[in-house]
mmCIF file of C-alpha atoms in Angstrom:
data_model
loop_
_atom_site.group_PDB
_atom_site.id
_atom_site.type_symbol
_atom_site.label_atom_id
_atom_site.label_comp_id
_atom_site.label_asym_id
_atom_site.label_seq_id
_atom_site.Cartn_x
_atom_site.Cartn_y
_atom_site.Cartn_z
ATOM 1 C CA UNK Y 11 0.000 0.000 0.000
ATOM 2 C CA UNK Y 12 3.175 2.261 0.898
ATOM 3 C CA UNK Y 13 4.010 1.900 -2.601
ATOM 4 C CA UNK Y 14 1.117 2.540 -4.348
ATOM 5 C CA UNK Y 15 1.144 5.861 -2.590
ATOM 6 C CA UNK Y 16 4.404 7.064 -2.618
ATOM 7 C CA UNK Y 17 4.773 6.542 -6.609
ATOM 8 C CA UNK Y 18 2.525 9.292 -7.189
ATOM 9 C CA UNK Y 19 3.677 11.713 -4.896
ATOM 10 C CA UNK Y 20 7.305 11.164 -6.219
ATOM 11 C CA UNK Y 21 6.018 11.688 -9.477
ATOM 12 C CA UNK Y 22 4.363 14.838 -8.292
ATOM 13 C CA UNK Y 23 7.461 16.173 -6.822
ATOM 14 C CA UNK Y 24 9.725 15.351 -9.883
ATOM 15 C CA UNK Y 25 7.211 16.795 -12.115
ATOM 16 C CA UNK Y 26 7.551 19.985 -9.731
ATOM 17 C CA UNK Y 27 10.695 20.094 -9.872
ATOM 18 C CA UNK Y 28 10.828 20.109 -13.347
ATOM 19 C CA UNK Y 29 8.624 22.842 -14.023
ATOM 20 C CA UNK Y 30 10.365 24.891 -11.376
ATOM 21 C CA UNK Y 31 14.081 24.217 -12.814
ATOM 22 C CA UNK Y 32 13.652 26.309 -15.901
ATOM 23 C CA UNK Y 33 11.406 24.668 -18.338
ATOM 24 C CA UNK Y 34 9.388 27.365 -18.327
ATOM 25 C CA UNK Y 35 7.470 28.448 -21.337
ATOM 26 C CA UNK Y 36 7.947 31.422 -23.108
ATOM 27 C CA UNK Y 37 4.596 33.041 -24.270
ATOM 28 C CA UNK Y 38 6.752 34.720 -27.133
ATOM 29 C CA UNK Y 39 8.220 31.500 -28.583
ATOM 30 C CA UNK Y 40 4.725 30.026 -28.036
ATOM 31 C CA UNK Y 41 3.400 33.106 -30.297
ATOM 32 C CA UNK Y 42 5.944 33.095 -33.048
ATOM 33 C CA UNK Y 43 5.667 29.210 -33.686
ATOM 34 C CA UNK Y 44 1.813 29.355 -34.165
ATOM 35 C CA UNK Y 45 1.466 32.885 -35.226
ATOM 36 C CA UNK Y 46 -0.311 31.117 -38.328
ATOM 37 C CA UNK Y 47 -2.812 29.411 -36.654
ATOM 38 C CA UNK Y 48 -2.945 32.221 -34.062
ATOM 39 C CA UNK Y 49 -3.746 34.797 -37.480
ATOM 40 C CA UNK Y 50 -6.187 32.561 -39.147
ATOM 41 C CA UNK Y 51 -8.398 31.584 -36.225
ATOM 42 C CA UNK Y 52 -12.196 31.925 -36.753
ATOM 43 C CA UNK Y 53 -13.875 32.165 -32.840
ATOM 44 C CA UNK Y 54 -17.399 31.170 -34.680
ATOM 45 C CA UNK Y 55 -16.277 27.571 -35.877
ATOM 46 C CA UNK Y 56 -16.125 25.418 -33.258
ATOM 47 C CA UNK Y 57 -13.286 23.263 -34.574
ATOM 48 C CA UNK Y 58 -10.985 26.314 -34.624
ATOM 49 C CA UNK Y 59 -11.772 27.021 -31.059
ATOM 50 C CA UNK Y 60 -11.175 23.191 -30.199
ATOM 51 C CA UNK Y 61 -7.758 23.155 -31.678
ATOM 52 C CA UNK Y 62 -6.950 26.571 -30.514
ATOM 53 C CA UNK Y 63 -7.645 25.352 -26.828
ATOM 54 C CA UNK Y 64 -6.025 22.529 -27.147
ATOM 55 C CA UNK Y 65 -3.125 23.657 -28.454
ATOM 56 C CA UNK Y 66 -3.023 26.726 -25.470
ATOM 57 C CA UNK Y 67 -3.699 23.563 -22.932
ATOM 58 C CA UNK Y 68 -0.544 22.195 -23.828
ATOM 59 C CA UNK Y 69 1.555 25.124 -23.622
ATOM 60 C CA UNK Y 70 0.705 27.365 -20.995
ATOM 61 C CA UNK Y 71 -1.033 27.713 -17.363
ATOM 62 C CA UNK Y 72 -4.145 29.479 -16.841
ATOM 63 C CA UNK Y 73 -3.045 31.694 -14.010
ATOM 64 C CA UNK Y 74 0.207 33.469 -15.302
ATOM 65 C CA UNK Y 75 -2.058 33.793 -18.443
ATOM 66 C CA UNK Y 76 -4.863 35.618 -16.510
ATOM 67 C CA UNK Y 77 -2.252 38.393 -14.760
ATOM 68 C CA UNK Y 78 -1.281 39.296 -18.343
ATOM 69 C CA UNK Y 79 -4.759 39.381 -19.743
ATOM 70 C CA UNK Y 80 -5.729 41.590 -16.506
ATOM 71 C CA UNK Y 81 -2.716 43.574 -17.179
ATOM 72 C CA UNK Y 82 -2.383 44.234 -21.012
ATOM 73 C CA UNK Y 83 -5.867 43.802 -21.732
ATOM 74 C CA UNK Y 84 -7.951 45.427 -19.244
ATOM 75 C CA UNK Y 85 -9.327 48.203 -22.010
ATOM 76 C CA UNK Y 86 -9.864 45.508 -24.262
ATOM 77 C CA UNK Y 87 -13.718 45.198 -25.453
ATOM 78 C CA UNK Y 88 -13.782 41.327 -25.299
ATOM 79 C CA UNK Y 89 -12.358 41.742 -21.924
ATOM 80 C CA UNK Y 90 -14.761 43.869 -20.819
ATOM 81 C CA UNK Y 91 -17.168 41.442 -21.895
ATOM 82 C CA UNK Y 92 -15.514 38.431 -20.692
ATOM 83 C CA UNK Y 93 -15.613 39.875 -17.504
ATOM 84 C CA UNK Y 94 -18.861 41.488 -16.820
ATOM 85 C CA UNK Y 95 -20.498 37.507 -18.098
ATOM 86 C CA UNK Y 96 -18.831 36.525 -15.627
ATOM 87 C CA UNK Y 97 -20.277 38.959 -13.070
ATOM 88 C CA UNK Y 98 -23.462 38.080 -14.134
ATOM 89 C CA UNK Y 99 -23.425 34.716 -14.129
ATOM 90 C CA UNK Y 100 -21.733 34.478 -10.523
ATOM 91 C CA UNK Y 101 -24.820 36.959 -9.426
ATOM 92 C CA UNK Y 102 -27.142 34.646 -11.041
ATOM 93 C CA UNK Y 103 -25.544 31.365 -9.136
ATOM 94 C CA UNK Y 104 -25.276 33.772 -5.601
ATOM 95 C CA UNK Y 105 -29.124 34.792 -6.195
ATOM 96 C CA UNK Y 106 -30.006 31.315 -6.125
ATOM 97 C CA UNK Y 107 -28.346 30.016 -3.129
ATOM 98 C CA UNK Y 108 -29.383 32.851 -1.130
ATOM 99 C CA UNK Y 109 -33.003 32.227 -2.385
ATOM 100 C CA UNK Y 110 -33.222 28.031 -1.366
ATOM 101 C CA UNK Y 111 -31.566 29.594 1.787
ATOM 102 C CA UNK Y 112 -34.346 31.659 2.462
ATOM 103 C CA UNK Y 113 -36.884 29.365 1.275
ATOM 104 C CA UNK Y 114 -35.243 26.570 3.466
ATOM 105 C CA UNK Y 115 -35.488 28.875 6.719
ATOM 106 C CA UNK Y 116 -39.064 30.357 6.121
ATOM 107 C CA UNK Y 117 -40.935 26.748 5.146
ATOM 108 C CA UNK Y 118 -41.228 23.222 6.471
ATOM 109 C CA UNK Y 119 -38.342 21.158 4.461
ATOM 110 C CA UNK Y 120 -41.154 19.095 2.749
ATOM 111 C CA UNK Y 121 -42.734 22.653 1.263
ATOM 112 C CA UNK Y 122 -39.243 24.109 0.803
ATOM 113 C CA UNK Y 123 -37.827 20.884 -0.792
ATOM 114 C CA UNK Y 124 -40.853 21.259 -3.682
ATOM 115 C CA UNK Y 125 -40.495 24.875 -4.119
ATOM 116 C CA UNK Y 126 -36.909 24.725 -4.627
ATOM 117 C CA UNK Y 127 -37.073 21.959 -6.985
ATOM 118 C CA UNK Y 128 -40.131 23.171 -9.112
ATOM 119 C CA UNK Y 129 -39.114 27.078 -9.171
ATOM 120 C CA UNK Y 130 -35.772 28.205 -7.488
ATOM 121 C CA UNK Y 131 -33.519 25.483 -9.565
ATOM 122 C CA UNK Y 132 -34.254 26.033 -12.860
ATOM 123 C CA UNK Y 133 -34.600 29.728 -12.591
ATOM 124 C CA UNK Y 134 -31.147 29.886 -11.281
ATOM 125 C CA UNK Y 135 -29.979 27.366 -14.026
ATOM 126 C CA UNK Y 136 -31.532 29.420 -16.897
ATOM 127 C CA UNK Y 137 -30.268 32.442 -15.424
ATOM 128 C CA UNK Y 138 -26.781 31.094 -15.108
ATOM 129 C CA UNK Y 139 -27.031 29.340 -18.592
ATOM 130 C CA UNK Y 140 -27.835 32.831 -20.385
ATOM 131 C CA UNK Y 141 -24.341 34.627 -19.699
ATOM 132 C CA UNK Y 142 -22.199 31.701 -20.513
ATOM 133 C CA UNK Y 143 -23.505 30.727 -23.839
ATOM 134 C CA UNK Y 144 -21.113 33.167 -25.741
ATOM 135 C CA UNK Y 145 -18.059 33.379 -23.643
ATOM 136 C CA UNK Y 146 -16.339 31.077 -25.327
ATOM 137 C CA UNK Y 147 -16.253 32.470 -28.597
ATOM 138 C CA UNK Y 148 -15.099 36.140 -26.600
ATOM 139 C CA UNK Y 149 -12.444 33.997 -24.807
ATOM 140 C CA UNK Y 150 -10.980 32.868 -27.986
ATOM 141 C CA UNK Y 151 -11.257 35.992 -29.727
ATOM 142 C CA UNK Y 152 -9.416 37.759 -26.488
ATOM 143 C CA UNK Y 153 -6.792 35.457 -26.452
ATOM 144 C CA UNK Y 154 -6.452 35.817 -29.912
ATOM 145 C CA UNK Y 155 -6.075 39.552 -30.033
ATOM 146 C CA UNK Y 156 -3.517 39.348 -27.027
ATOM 147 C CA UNK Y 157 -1.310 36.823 -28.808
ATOM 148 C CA UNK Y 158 -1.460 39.404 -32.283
ATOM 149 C CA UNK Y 159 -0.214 42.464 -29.883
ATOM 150 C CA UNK Y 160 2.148 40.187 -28.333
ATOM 151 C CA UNK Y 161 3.430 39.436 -32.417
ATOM 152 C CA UNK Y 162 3.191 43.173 -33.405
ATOM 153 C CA UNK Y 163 5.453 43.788 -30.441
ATOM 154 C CA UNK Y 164 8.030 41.483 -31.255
ATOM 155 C CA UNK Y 165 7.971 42.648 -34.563
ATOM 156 C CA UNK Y 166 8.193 46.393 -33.862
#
C-alpha cells in the first residue's frame, strides 16, 4: 500500500521540480511558432476554437495567463465582456443560493424541498445558462487579439 502511494507523490514532486528548474514556457516562442494558426483563427467555428484550446492547454497555465490578460488587456472590449459575463453569471448562481436559503429557513423542508425543486432550480440554471452561452467564442477571440499584440510587439 506504501508503494502505491508514494509513486505518485514522487512523481508529483519530480514533475515539480521540473517545471520549477527552468522549463518554463515562453509566451513569445509560443506566439511566433503558431502565429499562423494564431492569425487565421475563426472564434465562430467550433473546430478552430477546439484546436486553438487545445493547443493553449498544452503550452501554458491558466493563471500566469490571466495576470497578463488583466494587465495588457484590461481596455480591451472582449475583456470587458468576458468579464462582466462573468459577473453576471456568478450573481445569477449567488441569487439562487441565497433564495433556497431563504426558502429553506421560512418553510417546512417538505414545502421548501418542492419549491426549490419546481421554481428556485431552474430559474437559477436558466439564469446562469444565459451569460455563458457566448463566452467562449469572446475567450478565444481575447486570447487571440492578445497573442497578435504580443506578435506586433516582437515585430516592432
Amino acid at each position: 500500500m506504501k508503494k502505491l502511494i508514494a509513486l505518485p507523490f514522487i512523481l508529483f514532486i519530480l514533475n515539480y521540480n521540473a517545471q520549477k528548474d527552468g522549463d518554463i514556457y515562453n509566451i513569445i516562442s509560443f506566439v511566433s511558432d503558431n502565429i499562423e494558426l494564431i492569425k487565421n483563427i475563426n472564434p465562430e467555428k467550433v473546430r478552430d476554437r477546439t484546436k486553438f484550446n487545445n493547443l493553449l492547454r498544452t503550452h501554458i497555465s491558466r493563471n500566469s495567463l490571466n495576470k497578463e490578460l488583466k494587465l495588457k488587456m484590461s481596455n480591451n472590449q472582449n475583456y470587458v465582456k468576458f468579464k462582466n459575463r462573468k459577473k453576471i453569471y456568478f450573481g445569477a448562481l449567488l441569487s439562487g443560493v441565497v433564495s433556497f436559503a431563504t426558502v429553506n429557513l421560512i418553510l417546512d423542508p417538505l414545502a421548501a424541498s418542492i419549491i426549490s425543486i419546481l421554481f428556485i432550480m431552474p430559474i437559477t440554471a436558466v439564469l446562469a445558462a444565459i451569460p455563458i452561452i457566448g463566452m467562449e467564442k469572446i475567450r478565444v477571440q481575447l486570447l487571440k487579439d492578445y497573442f497578435l499584440s504580443i506578435s506586433s510587439a516582437n515585430t516592432n
